[in-house]
Amino acid sequence: DYGESLRSSLNFISSTYTDLMTERQAAVSEILKAGHIPAGMELFSEGDKTQMDAIKQWIDESDAFMLILGGRYGSLLPGSGKSYIELEYDYAIQQRKPHFSVVIDEQALEDKVRESGTVCIEKENPKKLARFREKVLANAASFFEDEKDIRRCVHQRLDEYANNRSIIGC
């Protein structure tokens, strides 16, 4: 039970897309199962400055922010030098949104690359990914190996949030 106070709350999910489709789907499924509404990047088209404004508005309207960080840094916002997922994360933190992050375990990433190929690893901006990963891990974050871990984290964090509306972080 996630608590009646959060029924139909909006939860923003940030992640890269192609490499984390099953993980995103697990998060979306668990959020829906809890009676909440997931929102994320699939609502936007890429490469538009107004896209970031729209993302900020969605984050502002969201009750919680979830980051799923895999082995890719993602698309950069033109002129910013940062990926959309890092900008979304930074904005959510800046706005003091209740947030939680799940970061892929190193062994799980290696297994994923063996199964799915190099589409799952960062080739263009590995140093930016490493710095972002360090930033995320400096805050409380959970590691995941598979979709089961994602579901467990979503369930646990939404339950904690329902019981303590002032919670910030994992």
PDB file of C-alpha atoms in Angstrom:
ATOM      1  CA  ASP A   1       0.000   0.000   0.000  1.00  0.00           C
ATOM      2  CA  TYR A   2       1.501   3.314  -1.093  1.00  0.00           C
ATOM      3  CA  GLY A   3      -0.700   5.521   1.045  1.00  0.00           C
ATOM      4  CA  GLU A   4      -3.835   7.326   0.017  1.00  0.00           C
ATOM      5  CA  SER A   5      -2.139  10.742   0.028  1.00  0.00           C
ATOM      6  CA  LEU A   6      -0.267  10.018  -3.194  1.00  0.00           C
ATOM      7  CA  ARG A   7      -3.095   8.696  -5.357  1.00  0.00           C
ATOM      8  CA  SER A   8      -2.660   9.963  -8.903  1.00  0.00           C
ATOM      9  CA  SER A   9       0.534  11.865  -8.171  1.00  0.00           C
ATOM     10  CA  LEU A  10       2.815  12.613 -11.119  1.00  0.00           C
ATOM     11  CA  ASN A  11       6.230  10.939 -11.141  1.00  0.00           C
ATOM     12  CA  PHE A  12       8.846  12.098 -13.652  1.00  0.00           C
ATOM     13  CA  ILE A  13      11.169   9.352 -14.936  1.00  0.00           C
ATOM     14  CA  SER A  14      14.505  10.397 -16.398  1.00  0.00           C
ATOM     15  CA  SER A  15      16.793   8.006 -18.273  1.00  0.00           C
ATOM     16  CA  THR A  16      18.389   7.361 -21.594  1.00  0.00           C
ATOM     17  CA  TYR A  17      15.919   5.539 -23.767  1.00  0.00           C
ATOM     18  CA  THR A  18      17.181   2.888 -26.195  1.00  0.00           C
ATOM     19  CA  ASP A  19      19.446   1.099 -23.718  1.00  0.00           C
ATOM     20  CA  LEU A  20      16.990   1.197 -20.796  1.00  0.00           C
ATOM     21  CA  MET A  21      13.631   0.386 -22.411  1.00  0.00           C
ATOM     22  CA  THR A  22      12.881  -2.620 -20.206  1.00  0.00           C
ATOM     23  CA  GLU A  23      14.025  -0.803 -17.061  1.00  0.00           C
ATOM     24  CA  ARG A  24      11.861   2.240 -17.909  1.00  0.00           C
ATOM     25  CA  GLN A  25       8.921  -0.044 -18.582  1.00  0.00           C
ATOM     26  CA  ALA A  26       9.425  -1.715 -15.199  1.00  0.00           C
ATOM     27  CA  ALA A  27       9.393   1.704 -13.490  1.00  0.00           C
ATOM     28  CA  VAL A  28       6.345   2.866 -15.460  1.00  0.00           C
ATOM     29  CA  SER A  29       4.527  -0.370 -14.682  1.00  0.00           C
ATOM     30  CA  GLU A  30       5.260  -0.148 -10.947  1.00  0.00           C
ATOM     31  CA  ILE A  31       4.258   3.537 -10.821  1.00  0.00           C
ATOM     32  CA  LEU A  32       0.974   2.750 -12.581  1.00  0.00           C
ATOM     33  CA  LYS A  33       0.398  -0.261 -10.315  1.00  0.00           C
ATOM     34  CA  ALA A  34       0.721   2.111  -7.351  1.00  0.00           C
ATOM     35  CA  GLY A  35      -2.007   4.330  -8.791  1.00  0.00           C
ATOM     36  CA  HIS A  36       0.371   7.088  -9.863  1.00  0.00           C
ATOM     37  CA  ILE A  37       1.025   8.731 -13.219  1.00  0.00           C
ATOM     38  CA  PRO A  38       4.450   8.364 -14.878  1.00  0.00           C
ATOM     39  CA  ALA A  39       5.854  11.119 -17.093  1.00  0.00           C
ATOM     40  CA  GLY A  40       9.094  11.285 -19.005  1.00  0.00           C
ATOM     41  CA  MET A  41      11.046  12.163 -22.087  1.00  0.00           C
ATOM     42  CA  GLU A  42       8.848  10.216 -24.474  1.00  0.00           C
ATOM     43  CA  LEU A  43       6.506  13.215 -24.253  1.00  0.00           C
ATOM     44  CA  PHE A  44       9.040  15.445 -26.026  1.00  0.00           C
ATOM     45  CA  SER A  45      10.899  15.693 -29.321  1.00  0.00           C
ATOM     46  CA  GLU A  46      14.675  16.016 -29.251  1.00  0.00           C
ATOM     47  CA  GLY A  47      16.879  18.998 -30.021  1.00  0.00           C
ATOM     48  CA  ASP A  48      14.613  21.934 -29.261  1.00  0.00           C
ATOM     49  CA  LYS A  49      15.430  24.620 -26.666  1.00  0.00           C
ATOM     50  CA  THR A  50      11.745  24.813 -25.829  1.00  0.00           C
ATOM     51  CA  GLN A  51      11.919  21.081 -25.073  1.00  0.00           C
ATOM     52  CA  MET A  52      13.939  21.825 -21.945  1.00  0.00           C
ATOM     53  CA  ASP A  53      11.363  24.428 -20.917  1.00  0.00           C
ATOM     54  CA  ALA A  54       8.630  21.810 -21.324  1.00  0.00           C
ATOM     55  CA  ILE A  55      10.666  19.265 -19.347  1.00  0.00           C
ATOM     56  CA  LYS A  56      11.172  21.789 -16.529  1.00  0.00           C
ATOM     57  CA  GLN A  57       7.443  22.444 -16.443  1.00  0.00           C
ATOM     58  CA  TRP A  58       6.725  18.699 -16.184  1.00  0.00           C
ATOM     59  CA  ILE A  59       9.298  18.350 -13.402  1.00  0.00           C
ATOM     60  CA  ASP A  60       7.773  21.363 -11.613  1.00  0.00           C
ATOM     61  CA  GLU A  61       4.347  19.733 -11.802  1.00  0.00           C
ATOM     62  CA  SER A  62       5.648  16.327 -10.700  1.00  0.00           C
ATOM     63  CA  ASP A  63       5.442  15.104  -7.134  1.00  0.00           C
ATOM     64  CA  ALA A  64       8.632  13.041  -7.392  1.00  0.00           C
ATOM     65  CA  PHE A  65      11.592  12.590  -9.738  1.00  0.00           C
ATOM     66  CA  MET A  66      13.203   9.259 -10.582  1.00  0.00           C
ATOM     67  CA  LEU A  67      16.513   8.810 -12.397  1.00  0.00           C
ATOM     68  CA  ILE A  68      17.455   5.486 -13.954  1.00  0.00           C
ATOM     69  CA  LEU A  69      21.153   5.688 -14.846  1.00  0.00           C
ATOM     70  CA  GLY A  70      22.595   3.018 -17.069  1.00  0.00           C
ATOM     71  CA  GLY A  71      25.761   2.973 -19.132  1.00  0.00           C
ATOM     72  CA  ARG A  72      24.975   5.895 -21.443  1.00  0.00           C
ATOM     73  CA  TYR A  73      25.131   9.646 -20.909  1.00  0.00           C
ATOM     74  CA  GLY A  74      22.519  10.446 -23.523  1.00  0.00           C
ATOM     75  CA  SER A  75      21.818  13.239 -25.962  1.00  0.00           C
ATOM     76  CA  LEU A  76      23.290  16.649 -25.227  1.00  0.00           C
ATOM     77  CA  LEU A  77      21.140  19.763 -25.138  1.00  0.00           C
ATOM     78  CA  PRO A  78      22.656  21.870 -27.921  1.00  0.00           C
ATOM     79  CA  GLY A  79      24.958  24.554 -26.530  1.00  0.00           C
ATOM     80  CA  SER A  80      24.847  23.254 -22.954  1.00  0.00           C
ATOM     81  CA  GLY A  81      27.549  20.593 -22.943  1.00  0.00           C
ATOM     82  CA  LYS A  82      25.269  18.466 -20.738  1.00  0.00           C
ATOM     83  CA  SER A  83      22.889  15.628 -21.456  1.00  0.00           C
ATOM     84  CA  TYR A  84      19.164  15.977 -21.010  1.00  0.00           C
ATOM     85  CA  ILE A  85      19.201  13.451 -18.165  1.00  0.00           C
ATOM     86  CA  GLU A  86      21.867  15.388 -16.261  1.00  0.00           C
ATOM     87  CA  LEU A  87      20.020  18.671 -16.823  1.00  0.00           C
ATOM     88  CA  GLU A  88      16.764  17.051 -15.662  1.00  0.00           C
ATOM     89  CA  TYR A  89      18.477  15.642 -12.573  1.00  0.00           C
ATOM     90  CA  ASP A  90      20.169  18.949 -11.728  1.00  0.00           C
ATOM     91  CA  TYR A  91      16.907  20.820 -12.176  1.00  0.00           C
ATOM     92  CA  ALA A  92      14.963  18.405  -9.949  1.00  0.00           C
ATOM     93  CA  ILE A  93      17.629  18.719  -7.236  1.00  0.00           C
ATOM     94  CA  GLN A  94      17.669  22.513  -7.588  1.00  0.00           C
ATOM     95  CA  GLN A  95      13.875  22.579  -7.220  1.00  0.00           C
ATOM     96  CA  ARG A  96      14.182  20.330  -4.156  1.00  0.00           C
ATOM     97  CA  LYS A  97      11.900  17.716  -5.691  1.00  0.00           C
ATOM     98  CA  PRO A  98      11.633  14.473  -3.777  1.00  0.00           C
ATOM     99  CA  HIS A  99      13.864  12.239  -5.867  1.00  0.00           C
ATOM    100  CA  PHE A 100      15.364   8.822  -6.057  1.00  0.00           C
ATOM    101  CA  SER A 101      17.987   7.318  -8.323  1.00  0.00           C
ATOM    102  CA  VAL A 102      18.783   3.809  -9.408  1.00  0.00           C
ATOM    103  CA  VAL A 103      22.183   3.214 -10.992  1.00  0.00           C
ATOM    104  CA  ILE A 104      23.155   0.108 -12.931  1.00  0.00           C
ATOM    105  CA  ASP A 105      25.582  -2.172 -11.143  1.00  0.00           C
ATOM    106  CA  GLU A 106      28.937  -2.520 -12.975  1.00  0.00           C
ATOM    107  CA  GLN A 107      28.568  -6.297 -13.428  1.00  0.00           C
ATOM    108  CA  ALA A 108      24.997  -5.867 -14.660  1.00  0.00           C
ATOM    109  CA  LEU A 109      26.237  -3.329 -17.227  1.00  0.00           C
ATOM    110  CA  GLU A 110      28.888  -5.766 -18.435  1.00  0.00           C
ATOM    111  CA  ASP A 111      26.229  -8.482 -18.749  1.00  0.00           C
ATOM    112  CA  LYS A 112      23.921  -6.092 -20.606  1.00  0.00           C
ATOM    113  CA  VAL A 113      26.684  -5.196 -23.083  1.00  0.00           C
ATOM    114  CA  ARG A 114      27.362  -8.914 -23.675  1.00  0.00           C
ATOM    115  CA  GLU A 115      23.651  -9.506 -24.326  1.00  0.00           C
ATOM    116  CA  SER A 116      22.714  -6.359 -26.259  1.00  0.00           C
ATOM    117  CA  GLY A 117      25.973  -4.977 -27.635  1.00  0.00           C
ATOM    118  CA  THR A 118      27.686  -1.633 -27.358  1.00  0.00           C
ATOM    119  CA  VAL A 119      24.415   0.303 -27.720  1.00  0.00           C
ATOM    120  CA  CYS A 120      24.367   0.066 -23.907  1.00  0.00           C
ATOM    121  CA  ILE A 121      27.645   1.890 -23.273  1.00  0.00           C
ATOM    122  CA  GLU A 122      28.732   5.491 -23.715  1.00  0.00           C
ATOM    123  CA  LYS A 123      31.123   6.004 -26.634  1.00  0.00           C
ATOM    124  CA  GLU A 124      31.024   9.784 -27.184  1.00  0.00           C
ATOM    125  CA  ASN A 125      31.089  11.228 -23.651  1.00  0.00           C
ATOM    126  CA  PRO A 126      32.488   8.640 -21.227  1.00  0.00           C
ATOM    127  CA  LYS A 127      34.117  11.269 -18.968  1.00  0.00           C
ATOM    128  CA  LYS A 128      30.854  13.211 -18.707  1.00  0.00           C
ATOM    129  CA  LEU A 129      29.022  10.000 -17.812  1.00  0.00           C
ATOM    130  CA  ALA A 130      31.635   9.151 -15.168  1.00  0.00           C
ATOM    131  CA  ARG A 131      31.321  12.622 -13.582  1.00  0.00           C
ATOM    132  CA  PHE A 132      27.519  12.440 -13.677  1.00  0.00           C
ATOM    133  CA  ARG A 133      27.538   8.966 -12.147  1.00  0.00           C
ATOM    134  CA  GLU A 134      29.787  10.240  -9.323  1.00  0.00           C
ATOM    135  CA  LYS A 135      27.392  13.152  -8.736  1.00  0.00           C
ATOM    136  CA  VAL A 136      24.398  10.811  -8.554  1.00  0.00           C
ATOM    137  CA  LEU A 137      26.193   8.365  -6.269  1.00  0.00           C
ATOM    138  CA  ALA A 138      27.230  11.234  -3.960  1.00  0.00           C
ATOM    139  CA  ASN A 139      23.525  11.472  -3.101  1.00  0.00           C
ATOM    140  CA  ALA A 140      21.782   8.418  -1.783  1.00  0.00           C
ATOM    141  CA  ALA A 141      21.177   6.065  -4.702  1.00  0.00           C
ATOM    142  CA  SER A 142      20.341   2.408  -5.132  1.00  0.00           C
ATOM    143  CA  PHE A 143      22.038   0.024  -7.507  1.00  0.00           C
ATOM    144  CA  PHE A 144      20.095  -2.231  -9.844  1.00  0.00           C
ATOM    145  CA  GLU A 145      20.889  -5.401 -11.728  1.00  0.00           C
ATOM    146  CA  ASP A 146      17.547  -5.948 -13.467  1.00  0.00           C
ATOM    147  CA  GLU A 147      13.910  -4.866 -13.715  1.00  0.00           C
ATOM    148  CA  LYS A 148      13.078  -6.618 -10.434  1.00  0.00           C
ATOM    149  CA  ASP A 149      15.417  -4.236  -8.612  1.00  0.00           C
ATOM    150  CA  ILE A 150      13.813  -1.248 -10.368  1.00  0.00           C
ATOM    151  CA  ARG A 151      10.334  -2.384  -9.297  1.00  0.00           C
ATOM    152  CA  ARG A 152      11.495  -2.931  -5.712  1.00  0.00           C
ATOM    153  CA  CYS A 153      13.110   0.513  -5.532  1.00  0.00           C
ATOM    154  CA  VAL A 154      10.049   2.270  -6.982  1.00  0.00           C
ATOM    155  CA  HIS A 155       7.786   0.444  -4.552  1.00  0.00           C
ATOM    156  CA  GLN A 156      10.034   1.195  -1.570  1.00  0.00           C
ATOM    157  CA  ARG A 157      10.606   4.871  -2.434  1.00  0.00           C
ATOM    158  CA  LEU A 158       6.963   5.643  -3.200  1.00  0.00           C
ATOM    159  CA  ASP A 159       5.982   3.944   0.043  1.00  0.00           C
ATOM    160  CA  GLU A 160       8.562   5.996   1.980  1.00  0.00           C
ATOM    161  CA  TYR A 161       7.401   9.155   0.216  1.00  0.00           C
ATOM    162  CA  ALA A 162       3.773   8.424   1.047  1.00  0.00           C
ATOM    163  CA  ASN A 163       4.722   8.086   4.705  1.00  0.00           C
ATOM    164  CA  ASN A 164       6.951  11.171   4.773  1.00  0.00           C
ATOM    165  CA  ARG A 165       6.023  13.942   2.337  1.00  0.00           C
ATOM    166  CA  SER A 166       9.186  15.888   3.236  1.00  0.00           C
ATOM    167  CA  ILE A 167      11.545  13.143   2.027  1.00  0.00           C
ATOM    168  CA  ILE A 168      14.243  14.272  -0.388  1.00  0.00           C
ATOM    169  CA  GLY A 169      16.666  11.772  -1.840  1.00  0.00           C
ATOM    170  CA  CYS A 170      16.808   8.058  -1.826  1.00  0.00           C
TER     171      CYS A 170
END
